[in-house]
Short mmCIF file of C-alpha atoms in Angstrom, two decimals:
data_model
loop_
_atom_site.label_atom_id
_atom_site.label_comp_id
_atom_site.label_asym_id
_atom_site.label_seq_id
_atom_site.Cartn_x
_atom_site.Cartn_y
_atom_site.Cartn_z
CA MET A 1 4.51 8.37 14.06
CA MET A 2 2.08 6.99 16.61
CA SER A 3 2.40 3.87 18.72
CA VAL A 4 0.11 1.90 21.02
CA SER A 5 0.83 -0.04 24.19
CA ASN A 6 0.39 -3.80 24.58
CA PRO A 7 -2.59 -4.30 22.26
CA PRO A 8 -4.46 -7.63 22.33
CA LEU A 9 -3.53 -9.98 19.51
CA ARG A 10 -6.60 -11.96 18.50
CA SER A 11 -7.52 -13.29 15.09
CA VAL A 12 -11.15 -13.05 13.98
CA ARG A 13 -13.00 -16.09 12.58
CA THR A 14 -16.14 -15.93 10.44
CA PRO A 15 -17.85 -18.50 8.22
CA ASN A 16 -19.28 -16.34 5.42
CA HIS A 17 -17.46 -13.07 4.79
CA MET A 18 -14.83 -10.77 6.29
CA VAL A 19 -13.45 -7.25 5.95
CA ALA A 20 -10.17 -5.95 7.38
CA SER A 21 -9.10 -2.32 7.14
CA ALA A 22 -7.19 0.42 8.95
CA ASP A 23 -10.40 2.22 10.05
CA GLN A 24 -13.26 0.58 11.90
CA VAL A 25 -15.75 2.96 10.25
CA ALA A 26 -14.56 1.83 6.81
CA THR A 27 -14.68 -1.83 7.86
CA SER A 28 -18.31 -1.29 8.88
CA ALA A 29 -19.07 0.05 5.40
CA GLY A 30 -17.71 -3.15 3.88
CA VAL A 31 -19.63 -5.36 6.29
CA GLU A 32 -22.80 -3.39 5.52
CA THR A 33 -22.23 -3.99 1.81
CA PHE A 34 -21.92 -7.74 2.36
CA ALA A 35 -25.16 -7.62 4.37
CA ARG A 36 -26.89 -5.94 1.42
CA GLY A 37 -25.99 -8.94 -0.72
CA GLY A 38 -22.77 -7.63 -2.21
CA ASN A 39 -19.71 -9.72 -2.94
CA ALA A 40 -16.08 -9.23 -1.89
CA VAL A 41 -15.41 -6.72 -4.68
CA ASP A 42 -18.45 -4.62 -3.76
CA ALA A 43 -17.30 -4.70 -0.12
CA ALA A 44 -13.74 -3.71 -1.06
CA ILE A 45 -14.93 -0.70 -3.07
CA ALA A 46 -17.28 0.35 -0.27
CA THR A 47 -14.51 0.02 2.33
CA ASN A 48 -12.02 1.96 0.21
CA ALA A 49 -14.53 4.69 -0.60
CA ALA A 50 -15.29 5.07 3.11
CA ILE A 51 -11.64 5.36 4.15
CA ALA A 52 -11.07 7.72 1.23
CA VAL A 53 -13.44 9.99 3.17
CA THR A 54 -12.22 9.31 6.72
CA GLY A 55 -8.49 8.84 6.04
CA PRO A 56 -7.26 11.68 3.81
CA HIS A 57 -3.87 11.37 5.53
CA LEU A 58 -3.64 7.87 4.03
CA CYS A 59 -5.57 7.73 0.77
CA GLY A 60 -8.40 9.25 -1.20
CA MET A 61 -9.99 9.95 -4.56
CA GLY A 62 -6.92 12.01 -5.43
CA GLY A 63 -4.62 8.97 -5.15
CA ASP A 64 -3.77 5.69 -6.90
CA LEU A 65 -4.88 2.08 -6.48
CA PHE A 66 -3.70 -1.49 -7.12
CA ALA A 67 -5.78 -4.60 -6.48
CA LEU A 68 -5.78 -8.36 -6.79
CA VAL A 69 -9.06 -10.25 -7.12
CA TYR A 70 -9.20 -13.94 -6.26
CA ASP A 71 -12.20 -15.45 -8.00
CA ASP A 72 -12.78 -19.13 -7.28
CA GLY A 73 -9.26 -20.28 -8.17
CA ASP A 74 -8.16 -17.49 -10.53
CA VAL A 75 -6.20 -14.36 -9.56
CA HIS A 76 -6.61 -11.11 -11.51
CA ALA A 77 -4.47 -7.94 -11.18
CA LEU A 78 -5.63 -4.35 -11.62
CA ASN A 79 -3.22 -1.44 -12.06
CA ALA A 80 -5.02 1.83 -11.42
CA SER A 81 -1.99 4.06 -10.98
CA GLY A 82 -2.16 7.33 -12.86
CA ARG A 83 -0.01 8.68 -15.66
CA ALA A 84 1.93 11.92 -15.95
CA GLY A 85 0.18 14.76 -17.72
CA SER A 86 0.92 15.90 -21.26
CA GLY A 87 2.84 18.88 -19.95
CA ALA A 88 5.34 16.81 -17.93
CA ASP A 89 8.83 17.97 -18.91
CA ALA A 90 11.94 16.53 -17.26
CA ALA A 91 14.25 18.67 -19.40
CA ALA A 92 12.58 21.84 -18.20
CA MET A 93 12.96 20.72 -14.60
CA ARG A 94 16.66 20.02 -15.17
CA SER A 95 17.07 23.42 -16.75
CA ALA A 96 15.48 24.95 -13.64
CA GLY A 97 18.21 23.35 -11.56
CA LEU A 98 16.26 20.44 -10.09
CA THR A 99 18.02 17.11 -9.61
CA GLU A 100 15.05 15.15 -8.31
CA MET A 101 11.27 15.35 -8.28
CA PRO A 102 9.76 17.77 -5.76
CA PHE A 103 8.37 16.06 -2.68
CA ARG A 104 5.46 18.29 -1.63
CA LEU A 105 3.60 21.48 -2.51
CA ASP A 106 4.44 21.18 -6.20
CA ILE A 107 1.86 20.18 -8.82
CA ARG A 108 4.60 18.64 -10.98
CA SER A 109 4.68 15.65 -8.61
CA VAL A 110 0.98 15.00 -9.16
CA THR A 111 -0.10 12.46 -11.78
CA VAL A 112 -3.67 11.85 -12.92
CA PRO A 113 -5.25 10.05 -9.92
CA GLY A 114 -6.27 6.46 -10.75
CA CYS A 115 -8.42 5.63 -7.72
CA VAL A 116 -11.85 6.32 -9.19
CA ASP A 117 -11.02 4.54 -12.44
CA GLY A 118 -9.87 1.62 -10.28
CA TRP A 119 -13.19 1.42 -8.46
CA LEU A 120 -15.09 1.52 -11.73
CA ALA A 121 -12.94 -1.17 -13.35
CA LEU A 122 -13.42 -3.46 -10.34
CA HIS A 123 -17.16 -2.85 -10.29
CA ASP A 124 -17.63 -3.25 -14.05
CA ARG A 125 -15.92 -6.64 -14.08
CA PHE A 126 -16.89 -8.18 -10.74
CA GLY A 127 -19.46 -6.02 -8.93
CA SER A 128 -22.89 -7.40 -8.09
CA LEU A 129 -24.66 -4.46 -6.42
CA PRO A 130 -25.55 -1.18 -8.14
CA LEU A 131 -22.73 1.35 -7.74
CA ASP A 132 -24.91 3.83 -5.86
CA GLN A 133 -25.50 1.22 -3.15
CA VAL A 134 -21.79 0.44 -2.95
CA LEU A 135 -20.82 4.10 -2.51
CA ASP A 136 -23.74 5.00 -0.25
CA PRO A 137 -21.94 4.42 3.09
CA ALA A 138 -19.07 6.69 2.03
CA ILE A 139 -21.44 9.41 0.82
CA ARG A 140 -23.23 9.34 4.19
CA LEU A 141 -19.92 9.63 6.06
CA ALA A 142 -18.83 12.59 3.95
CA ASN A 143 -22.18 14.38 4.35
CA ASP A 144 -22.98 13.56 7.98
CA GLY A 145 -19.46 13.53 9.35
CA PHE A 146 -17.04 11.07 10.91
CA PRO A 147 -14.79 11.15 13.99
CA ALA A 148 -11.29 12.53 13.45
CA SER A 149 -8.74 9.81 14.15
CA PRO A 150 -5.64 10.39 16.28
CA LEU A 151 -3.46 9.48 13.30
CA MET A 152 -5.11 12.16 11.16
CA ILE A 153 -4.58 14.77 13.86
CA GLY A 154 -0.96 13.69 14.22
CA ALA A 155 -0.44 13.95 10.46
CA LEU A 156 -1.89 17.48 10.48
CA HIS A 157 0.53 18.49 13.22
CA LEU A 158 3.43 17.32 11.05
CA ALA A 159 2.28 19.36 8.05
CA SER A 160 3.90 22.67 7.20
CA ASP A 161 2.05 25.95 7.69
CA GLN A 162 1.36 26.06 3.94
CA GLY A 163 0.21 22.44 3.97
CA ARG A 164 -2.25 23.07 6.82
CA ALA A 165 -3.50 26.18 5.03
CA ASN A 166 -4.19 24.14 1.91
CA LEU A 167 -5.89 21.43 4.00
CA HIS A 168 -7.92 23.98 5.94
CA GLU A 169 -11.29 22.22 5.47
CA ILE A 170 -9.98 19.22 7.36
CA ALA A 171 -7.61 21.06 9.71
CA GLU A 172 -10.27 23.47 10.97
CA GLN A 173 -12.58 20.60 11.92
CA ALA A 174 -10.11 17.97 13.19
CA GLN A 175 -9.09 19.84 16.31
CA THR A 176 -9.26 16.97 18.79
CA ARG A 177 -9.62 13.20 18.64
CA GLY A 178 -13.21 12.34 17.79
CA SER A 179 -14.13 15.78 16.43
CA ARG A 180 -16.80 15.55 13.73
CA VAL A 181 -15.40 16.17 10.25
CA ARG A 182 -17.61 16.72 7.22
CA ARG A 183 -16.41 16.78 3.61
CA PRO A 184 -19.31 18.01 1.44
CA GLY A 185 -17.21 18.37 -1.71
CA VAL A 186 -16.09 14.74 -1.46
CA ALA A 187 -19.71 13.70 -0.88
CA ALA A 188 -20.73 15.50 -4.07
CA ALA A 189 -17.88 13.90 -6.02
CA LEU A 190 -18.84 10.42 -4.79
CA ALA A 191 -22.50 11.02 -5.60
CA GLY A 192 -21.51 12.14 -9.08
CA VAL A 193 -19.52 8.95 -9.67
CA ALA A 194 -22.42 6.86 -8.36
CA ARG A 195 -24.82 8.65 -10.67
CA GLY A 196 -22.81 9.24 -13.83
CA GLY A 197 -19.56 7.26 -13.73
CA ARG A 198 -16.09 8.54 -14.52
CA ASP A 199 -17.13 11.49 -16.70
CA THR A 200 -18.70 13.25 -13.70
CA PHE A 201 -15.35 13.05 -11.90
CA TYR A 202 -12.56 13.32 -14.46
CA GLY A 203 -14.67 15.45 -16.78
CA GLY A 204 -16.50 17.30 -14.01
CA ALA A 205 -15.62 19.69 -11.19
CA PHE A 206 -12.59 17.71 -10.03
CA GLY A 207 -11.09 17.42 -13.51
CA GLU A 208 -11.70 21.09 -14.24
CA GLY A 209 -9.97 22.10 -11.02
CA LEU A 210 -7.01 19.81 -11.67
CA ILE A 211 -6.49 21.23 -15.16
CA GLU A 212 -6.57 24.77 -13.80
CA MET A 213 -4.12 23.92 -11.00
CA GLY A 214 -1.76 22.29 -13.49
CA GLY A 215 -1.34 25.40 -15.61
CA GLY A 216 -0.72 23.33 -18.74
CA LEU A 217 0.46 20.15 -17.01
CA PHE A 218 -2.86 18.35 -17.65
CA THR A 219 -5.23 18.42 -20.59
CA ALA A 220 -8.82 17.30 -21.01
CA SER A 221 -7.48 14.43 -23.09
CA ASP A 222 -5.25 13.30 -20.20
CA LEU A 223 -8.27 13.10 -17.95
CA ALA A 224 -10.38 11.38 -20.60
CA THR A 225 -7.85 8.55 -20.70
CA VAL A 226 -8.86 5.68 -18.40
CA GLN A 227 -6.10 5.13 -15.85
CA ALA A 228 -7.03 1.57 -14.83
CA GLU A 229 -6.11 -1.56 -16.72
CA TRP A 230 -6.16 -5.30 -16.05
CA GLN A 231 -2.68 -6.77 -16.33
CA PRO A 232 -1.06 -10.21 -16.01
CA VAL A 233 -0.45 -11.34 -12.44
CA LEU A 234 3.15 -11.70 -11.26
CA SER A 235 3.54 -14.95 -9.33
CA GLY A 236 6.29 -17.00 -7.69
CA GLU A 237 6.54 -19.93 -5.31
CA ALA A 238 7.91 -19.46 -1.80
CA PHE A 239 7.28 -20.86 1.68
CA GLY A 240 5.11 -23.66 0.27
CA VAL A 241 2.57 -21.37 -1.43
CA THR A 242 2.33 -19.37 -4.65
CA LEU A 243 2.61 -15.65 -3.98
CA HIS A 244 0.87 -13.19 -6.31
CA THR A 245 1.28 -9.46 -6.79
CA ALA A 246 1.08 -6.73 -9.45
CA GLU A 247 3.62 -6.28 -12.25
CA PRO A 248 5.85 -3.17 -12.37
CA ASN A 249 5.38 -0.22 -12.06
CA SER A 250 4.53 -1.80 -8.67
CA GLN A 251 7.47 -2.84 -6.49
CA GLY A 252 5.66 -6.11 -5.69
CA TYR A 253 8.38 -8.13 -7.41
CA LEU A 254 10.67 -7.27 -4.48
CA ALA A 255 8.36 -9.00 -2.00
CA ILE A 256 8.20 -12.19 -4.07
CA GLY A 257 11.90 -12.07 -4.94
CA GLY A 258 12.93 -11.63 -1.31
CA ALA A 259 10.60 -14.44 -0.24
CA ARG A 260 12.01 -16.80 -2.88
CA LEU A 261 15.56 -16.16 -1.62
CA ALA A 262 14.55 -16.48 2.03
CA SER A 263 12.69 -19.74 1.46
CA GLN A 264 15.98 -21.32 0.32
CA LEU A 265 17.76 -20.33 3.55
CA ASP A 266 18.00 -22.36 6.75
CA LEU A 267 15.67 -20.11 8.73
CA PRO A 268 15.63 -20.71 12.50
CA ALA A 269 12.55 -22.49 13.82
CA ASP A 270 11.93 -19.54 16.13
CA PRO A 271 11.29 -16.27 14.23
CA ASP A 272 12.33 -14.35 17.37
CA ASP A 273 15.89 -15.60 16.82
CA GLU A 274 18.08 -12.68 15.74
CA ARG A 275 19.50 -14.89 12.98
CA TRP A 276 15.99 -15.00 11.46
CA ALA A 277 15.97 -11.21 11.20
CA HIS A 278 19.51 -11.15 9.78
CA LEU A 279 18.74 -13.69 7.06
CA LEU A 280 15.56 -11.93 5.99
CA ILE A 281 17.37 -8.58 5.90
CA GLU A 282 20.01 -10.17 3.67
CA ALA A 283 17.30 -11.56 1.37
CA ALA A 284 15.56 -8.19 1.20
CA THR A 285 18.74 -6.26 0.37
CA ALA A 286 19.79 -8.80 -2.25
CA ALA A 287 16.39 -8.39 -3.89
CA GLY A 288 16.18 -4.61 -3.67
CA ARG A 289 19.72 -3.31 -4.02
CA ASP A 290 19.18 -2.08 -7.59
CA ARG A 291 15.54 -1.05 -7.31
CA PRO A 292 16.10 2.55 -8.57
CA SER A 293 17.51 1.33 -11.89
CA GLN A 294 15.19 -1.66 -12.37
CA LEU A 295 11.71 -0.44 -11.38
CA PHE A 296 9.93 1.55 -14.05
CA ASP A 297 6.73 1.55 -16.08
CA GLY A 298 6.97 -1.39 -18.48
CA ALA A 299 9.69 -3.35 -16.66
CA ASP A 300 9.27 -7.14 -16.98
CA GLY A 301 8.46 -8.57 -13.56
CA ARG A 302 9.29 -12.13 -14.58
CA GLU A 303 12.75 -11.09 -15.74
CA LEU A 304 13.28 -9.20 -12.48
CA LEU A 305 12.34 -12.29 -10.44
CA ASP A 306 14.72 -14.43 -12.50
CA MET A 307 17.49 -11.90 -11.89
CA ILE A 308 16.84 -11.93 -8.13
CA ASP A 309 16.79 -15.74 -8.12
CA GLY A 310 20.40 -15.60 -9.30
CA ARG A 311 21.51 -13.59 -6.28
CA PHE A 312 21.35 -16.35 -3.68
CA ASP A 313 25.14 -16.45 -3.45
CA GLU A 314 25.17 -12.74 -2.52
CA ILE A 315 23.59 -13.55 0.84
CA ASP A 316 26.04 -13.66 3.73
CA VAL A 317 24.56 -15.90 6.41
CA GLY A 318 26.90 -14.49 9.06
CA ARG A 319 27.45 -10.78 8.35
CA ALA A 320 25.65 -7.81 6.83
CA SER A 321 26.53 -7.49 3.17
CA GLY A 322 26.20 -3.70 3.25
CA ARG A 323 24.84 -3.40 -0.27
CA TRP A 324 22.53 -0.79 -1.71
CA ALA A 325 22.14 1.36 -4.78
CA PRO A 326 23.94 4.62 -4.00
CA SER A 327 22.64 7.80 -5.65
CA ASN A 328 17.85 9.02 -4.15
CA ASP A 329 7.62 7.06 5.68
CA GLY A 330 4.91 6.32 3.48
CA ASP A 331 1.25 6.73 4.29
CA THR A 332 -1.09 4.48 2.37
CA THR A 333 -4.00 2.26 3.26
CA TYR A 334 -4.41 -1.44 2.71
CA LEU A 335 -7.62 -3.44 3.02
CA CYS A 336 -8.81 -6.91 2.19
CA THR A 337 -12.16 -8.64 1.90
CA ALA A 338 -13.27 -12.22 1.43
CA GLY A 339 -16.62 -13.87 1.01
CA ARG A 340 -18.36 -17.02 -0.05
CA GLY A 341 -21.58 -16.95 -2.04
CA VAL A 342 -24.60 -19.18 -1.49
CA ASP A 343 -23.24 -21.38 -4.27
CA GLY A 344 -19.95 -21.82 -2.38
CA ARG A 345 -18.03 -19.64 -4.84
CA GLU A 346 -15.06 -17.94 -3.12
CA MET A 347 -13.97 -14.40 -3.85
CA ALA A 348 -11.37 -12.24 -2.10
CA VAL A 349 -9.78 -8.85 -2.74
CA SER A 350 -6.36 -7.47 -1.84
CA LEU A 351 -6.53 -3.70 -2.35
CA ILE A 352 -3.98 -1.00 -1.64
CA GLN A 353 -4.66 2.70 -2.19
CA SER A 354 -2.59 5.73 -1.41
CA ASN A 355 -1.76 9.41 -1.45
CA ALA A 356 1.93 8.42 -1.04
CA SER A 357 3.31 10.48 1.86
CA GLY A 358 0.78 11.56 4.46
CA PHE A 359 -1.68 13.94 2.85
CA GLY A 360 0.27 13.46 -0.39
CA SER A 361 1.33 16.62 -2.15
CA HIS A 362 -0.46 18.80 0.45
CA LEU A 363 -2.25 20.35 -2.51
CA VAL A 364 -6.06 20.35 -2.65
CA GLU A 365 -8.30 20.49 -5.70
CA PRO A 366 -10.48 23.51 -4.79
CA ASN A 367 -13.83 22.48 -6.32
CA THR A 368 -14.17 19.27 -4.29
CA GLY A 369 -11.69 19.61 -1.42
CA ILE A 370 -9.99 16.38 -2.52
CA ASN A 371 -6.32 16.38 -1.58
CA LEU A 372 -3.92 15.21 -4.28
CA HIS A 373 -1.27 12.53 -4.07
CA ASN A 374 2.43 13.07 -4.84
CA ARG A 375 3.12 9.75 -6.57
CA GLY A 376 5.05 11.56 -9.29
CA MET A 377 7.92 11.83 -6.82
CA GLY A 378 8.78 8.27 -7.89
CA PHE A 379 9.96 9.52 -11.30
CA SER A 380 13.58 10.31 -12.09
CA ILE A 381 14.49 13.51 -13.92
CA GLU A 382 17.87 12.13 -14.93
CA GLU A 383 18.14 12.20 -18.71
CA GLY A 384 17.84 8.72 -20.19
CA HIS A 385 16.88 7.03 -16.92
CA PRO A 386 14.32 4.23 -17.53
CA ALA A 387 11.98 5.91 -15.03
CA GLU A 388 12.48 9.42 -16.41
CA LEU A 389 9.44 11.67 -16.14
CA ALA A 390 7.56 11.79 -19.43
CA PRO A 391 3.97 12.44 -20.57
CA GLY A 392 1.70 9.41 -20.25
CA ARG A 393 4.19 7.43 -18.18
CA ARG A 394 3.44 5.86 -14.79
CA PRO A 395 5.94 6.45 -11.96
CA PRO A 396 7.67 3.66 -10.04
CA HIS A 397 5.27 2.75 -7.26
CA THR A 398 5.70 1.49 -3.70
CA LEU A 399 2.16 0.07 -3.67
CA LEU A 400 1.96 -3.73 -3.77
CA PRO A 401 -1.08 -5.93 -3.11
CA MET A 402 -0.39 -9.54 -2.15
CA ALA A 403 -2.28 -12.82 -2.32
CA ALA A 404 -1.25 -16.44 -1.84
CA THR A 405 -2.75 -19.66 -3.15
CA ARG A 406 -2.15 -23.31 -2.37
CA ASP A 407 -1.22 -26.09 -4.78
CA ASP A 408 -4.90 -26.92 -5.35
CA GLY A 409 -5.69 -23.32 -6.28
CA SER A 410 -7.51 -22.55 -3.03
CA LEU A 411 -6.93 -19.20 -1.36
CA ALA A 412 -4.23 -19.22 1.29
CA ALA A 413 -4.44 -15.49 2.08
CA VAL A 414 -4.90 -11.93 0.92
CA PHE A 415 -2.59 -9.55 2.76
CA GLY A 416 -0.76 -6.25 2.46
CA THR A 417 0.45 -3.14 4.26
CA MET A 418 1.29 0.52 3.98
CA GLY A 419 4.89 1.55 4.59
CA GLY A 420 6.55 3.25 1.62
CA ASP A 421 9.79 1.55 0.60
CA ALA A 422 9.42 -0.87 3.54
CA GLN A 423 6.34 -2.60 2.13
CA PRO A 424 8.25 -5.52 0.52
CA GLN A 425 10.21 -6.07 3.74
CA ILE A 426 7.07 -6.09 5.88
CA MET A 427 5.40 -8.49 3.45
CA LEU A 428 8.47 -10.75 3.55
CA GLN A 429 8.28 -10.98 7.33
CA ILE A 430 4.53 -11.58 7.41
CA ALA A 431 4.67 -14.16 4.61
CA ALA A 432 7.43 -16.07 6.41
CA ARG A 433 5.43 -16.07 9.63
CA LEU A 434 2.12 -17.01 7.97
CA PHE A 435 3.32 -19.75 5.61
CA HIS A 436 6.70 -20.99 6.85
CA HIS A 437 6.04 -20.78 10.59
CA ARG A 438 2.26 -21.17 10.25
CA GLN A 439 1.45 -18.43 12.72
CA SER A 440 -2.04 -16.99 13.06
CA PRO A 441 -2.77 -13.71 11.24
CA ALA A 442 -2.86 -11.79 14.52
CA ARG A 443 0.46 -13.19 15.71
CA ALA A 444 2.15 -12.74 12.33
CA ILE A 445 0.97 -9.14 12.02
CA GLY A 446 1.52 -8.18 15.66
CA ALA A 447 5.12 -9.42 15.92
CA GLY A 448 7.86 -6.82 16.24
CA ARG A 449 9.37 -5.85 12.88
CA TRP A 450 12.56 -4.61 11.32
CA ALA A 451 12.54 -2.23 8.38
CA LEU A 452 15.22 -0.84 6.09
CA LYS A 453 15.10 2.94 6.31
CA GLY A 454 16.59 5.85 4.46
CA PRO A 455 17.42 9.00 6.40
CA ALA A 456 14.54 11.26 5.47
CA THR A 457 11.25 10.39 3.82
CA GLY A 458 10.47 6.67 3.89
CA PHE A 459 10.92 6.71 0.10
CA ASP A 460 14.71 7.03 0.06
CA THR A 461 15.73 3.56 1.26
CA TRP A 462 17.62 2.63 -1.90
CA THR A 463 18.82 6.06 -2.93
CA ALA A 464 20.41 7.66 0.14
CA PRO A 465 24.21 7.87 -0.33
CA GLU A 466 24.90 6.20 3.04
CA GLY A 467 22.56 3.30 2.31
CA PRO A 468 19.70 2.03 4.45
CA GLY A 469 19.84 1.51 8.17
CA VAL A 470 17.88 -1.20 9.98
CA SER A 471 15.18 0.22 12.24
CA LEU A 472 13.83 -2.11 14.94
CA GLU A 473 10.49 -1.82 16.66
CA GLY A 474 10.50 -1.51 20.42
CA HIS A 475 8.62 -4.77 21.00
CA ALA A 476 10.89 -6.80 18.71
CA PRO A 477 13.05 -9.32 20.60
CA HIS A 478 15.37 -7.45 22.96
CA ASP A 479 18.56 -8.97 21.62
CA TRP A 480 17.95 -7.98 17.99
CA LEU A 481 19.38 -4.47 18.31
CA ASP A 482 22.82 -5.44 19.62
CA ALA A 483 23.04 -8.81 17.86
CA LEU A 484 22.30 -7.34 14.43
CA ALA A 485 24.72 -4.49 15.09
CA SER A 486 27.41 -7.07 15.88
CA ARG A 487 26.75 -8.62 12.46
CA GLY A 488 27.49 -5.28 10.79
CA HIS A 489 23.98 -3.85 10.42
CA ARG A 490 23.56 -0.15 11.16
CA THR A 491 20.72 -0.44 13.66
CA SER A 492 18.43 2.01 15.43
CA GLY A 493 15.50 1.60 17.77
CA ALA A 494 11.92 2.84 17.44
CA PRO A 495 8.86 2.78 19.72
CA ALA A 496 6.84 -0.38 20.18
CA TRP A 497 3.85 -0.84 17.85
CA ASP A 498 4.99 2.12 15.78
CA SER A 499 2.76 2.98 12.81
CA GLY A 500 5.93 3.76 10.85
CA PHE A 501 6.34 -0.02 10.51
CA GLY A 502 3.19 -0.40 8.46
CA HIS A 503 -0.52 -1.00 8.84
CA ALA A 504 -0.95 -4.58 7.72
CA CYS A 505 -4.13 -6.61 7.28
CA ALA A 506 -4.58 -10.26 6.38
CA ILE A 507 -7.39 -12.69 5.74
CA VAL A 508 -6.43 -16.36 5.59
CA GLY A 509 -8.59 -18.96 3.92
CA GLY A 510 -8.87 -21.74 6.49
CA ARG A 511 -9.04 -25.34 5.32
CA ASP A 512 -12.09 -25.77 7.56
CA GLY A 513 -13.98 -23.25 5.43
CA MET A 514 -13.61 -20.40 7.93
CA TRP A 515 -12.08 -17.01 7.18
CA VAL A 516 -9.41 -16.07 9.71
CA GLY A 517 -8.22 -12.47 9.75
CA SER A 518 -6.57 -9.65 11.64
CA THR A 519 -5.89 -5.94 11.37
CA ASP A 520 -2.67 -4.37 12.53
CA PRO A 521 -2.83 -2.89 16.05
CA ARG A 522 -0.50 -0.16 14.73
CA THR A 523 -3.52 1.32 12.92
CA VAL A 524 -4.95 2.29 16.34
CA ILE A 525 -8.51 2.41 14.92
CA GLY A 526 -8.45 -0.51 12.46
CA SER A 527 -10.73 -3.52 12.70
CA CYS A 528 -11.46 -6.92 11.22
CA ALA A 529 -15.10 -8.05 11.19
CA GLY A 530 -17.59 -10.19 9.34
CA ALA A 531 -20.35 -12.73 9.68
#
């Protein structure tokens, strides 16, 4: 993981529109789209498409997507996470001696990528510019080249020899920070989508390559099935606002559930107080202790929130409760956009898109050079488990977009982060700072964080036999490490401003009509801009 030293913490204010993302080049694509007359959805697609080119260690066309769209008082939720192929077979994997889904370098952990279907669903319902104009900045970046980021180079260094060999197109170009990287196959895939829609992608060179790689795992019918669908929004009140997220298979219910518990606690006035961290950790573990058995495709988010509401008495205000689900660091990208039309109509987007862990599966579709996610690792292969791998089923997902509205329906914020299993915990801390303590976006995002961590991957928080430890960022208050340990938490330290604690972004709707936003300094190259 990479960290930065003493970054400035300044929120950005703009009157008309704003984009916040983990890559300044992608942010520029969104701002350019607003300048062309596009709305917040157009800008979000443009920003995501750009970072899908420049950030293959975070996201891409071979990954999944969730989004919330705030449209003048109404919130809409899009689930564009892909389904397992027709050849998915948990019984065969058990017979081969496997006890859990493979993590990397195995096509069986790849599901049909939902990203492109997500872009098209967003554009079909809310877009205002032609799709070719929306995708144009990303196509130019892929054709002409972009500077390799230090995080991408660091992720390549962490890859195995086989992973780097598979990712050779990127690895051979991204030798040093700022090296020009071109991705002609991705440019062609984007141009095909701009010209001919989903059939040129799922039914074209990418789909053909994926079917061949799968060796019977995927069929043409699997790829002809649209992966994106609009679903009911999951909402709950906490910290004086209404929080919104996506229904399961997203783990967003954990962020709302934890916030609802925490908002009932006597939180210290100063969020640097170690008791503040303890109480939020207790709320997060009460919400998430049974995540492996409760999160699956088709789970009822409202029922899960009601169940978590009943756990208030599980919280120990003095000591660590030490609870988890005994049994099994994510790289993702989050971005948000907001804009106001000439008619005063407000629109904002909370969008999260991912390969899962780093470059995902470290497998690359050969016709386009698009690296594939490993979101299928979220499945169980235990017989009868509610999240058991099966054809057409979506895996449990760490991705969760967030939005908040006020009592009058106005937008309080769109916000989110990467971070694997830690996403709900990061969102809990940011929500408490934004809405309970009324901190600025920059201060709320820049504050030192705690995160519950498993021992290995960033996706094993709730499944490691020894339970999660509490990792503390180096610039968190100095007394947190020892004080939380004295309360019974198993603590460990990490560098200051460590990217392993998420890359958050937030745009707050100011009551004065201004947009106020910030991008996480942990992104190193992220930016928040507008006009």
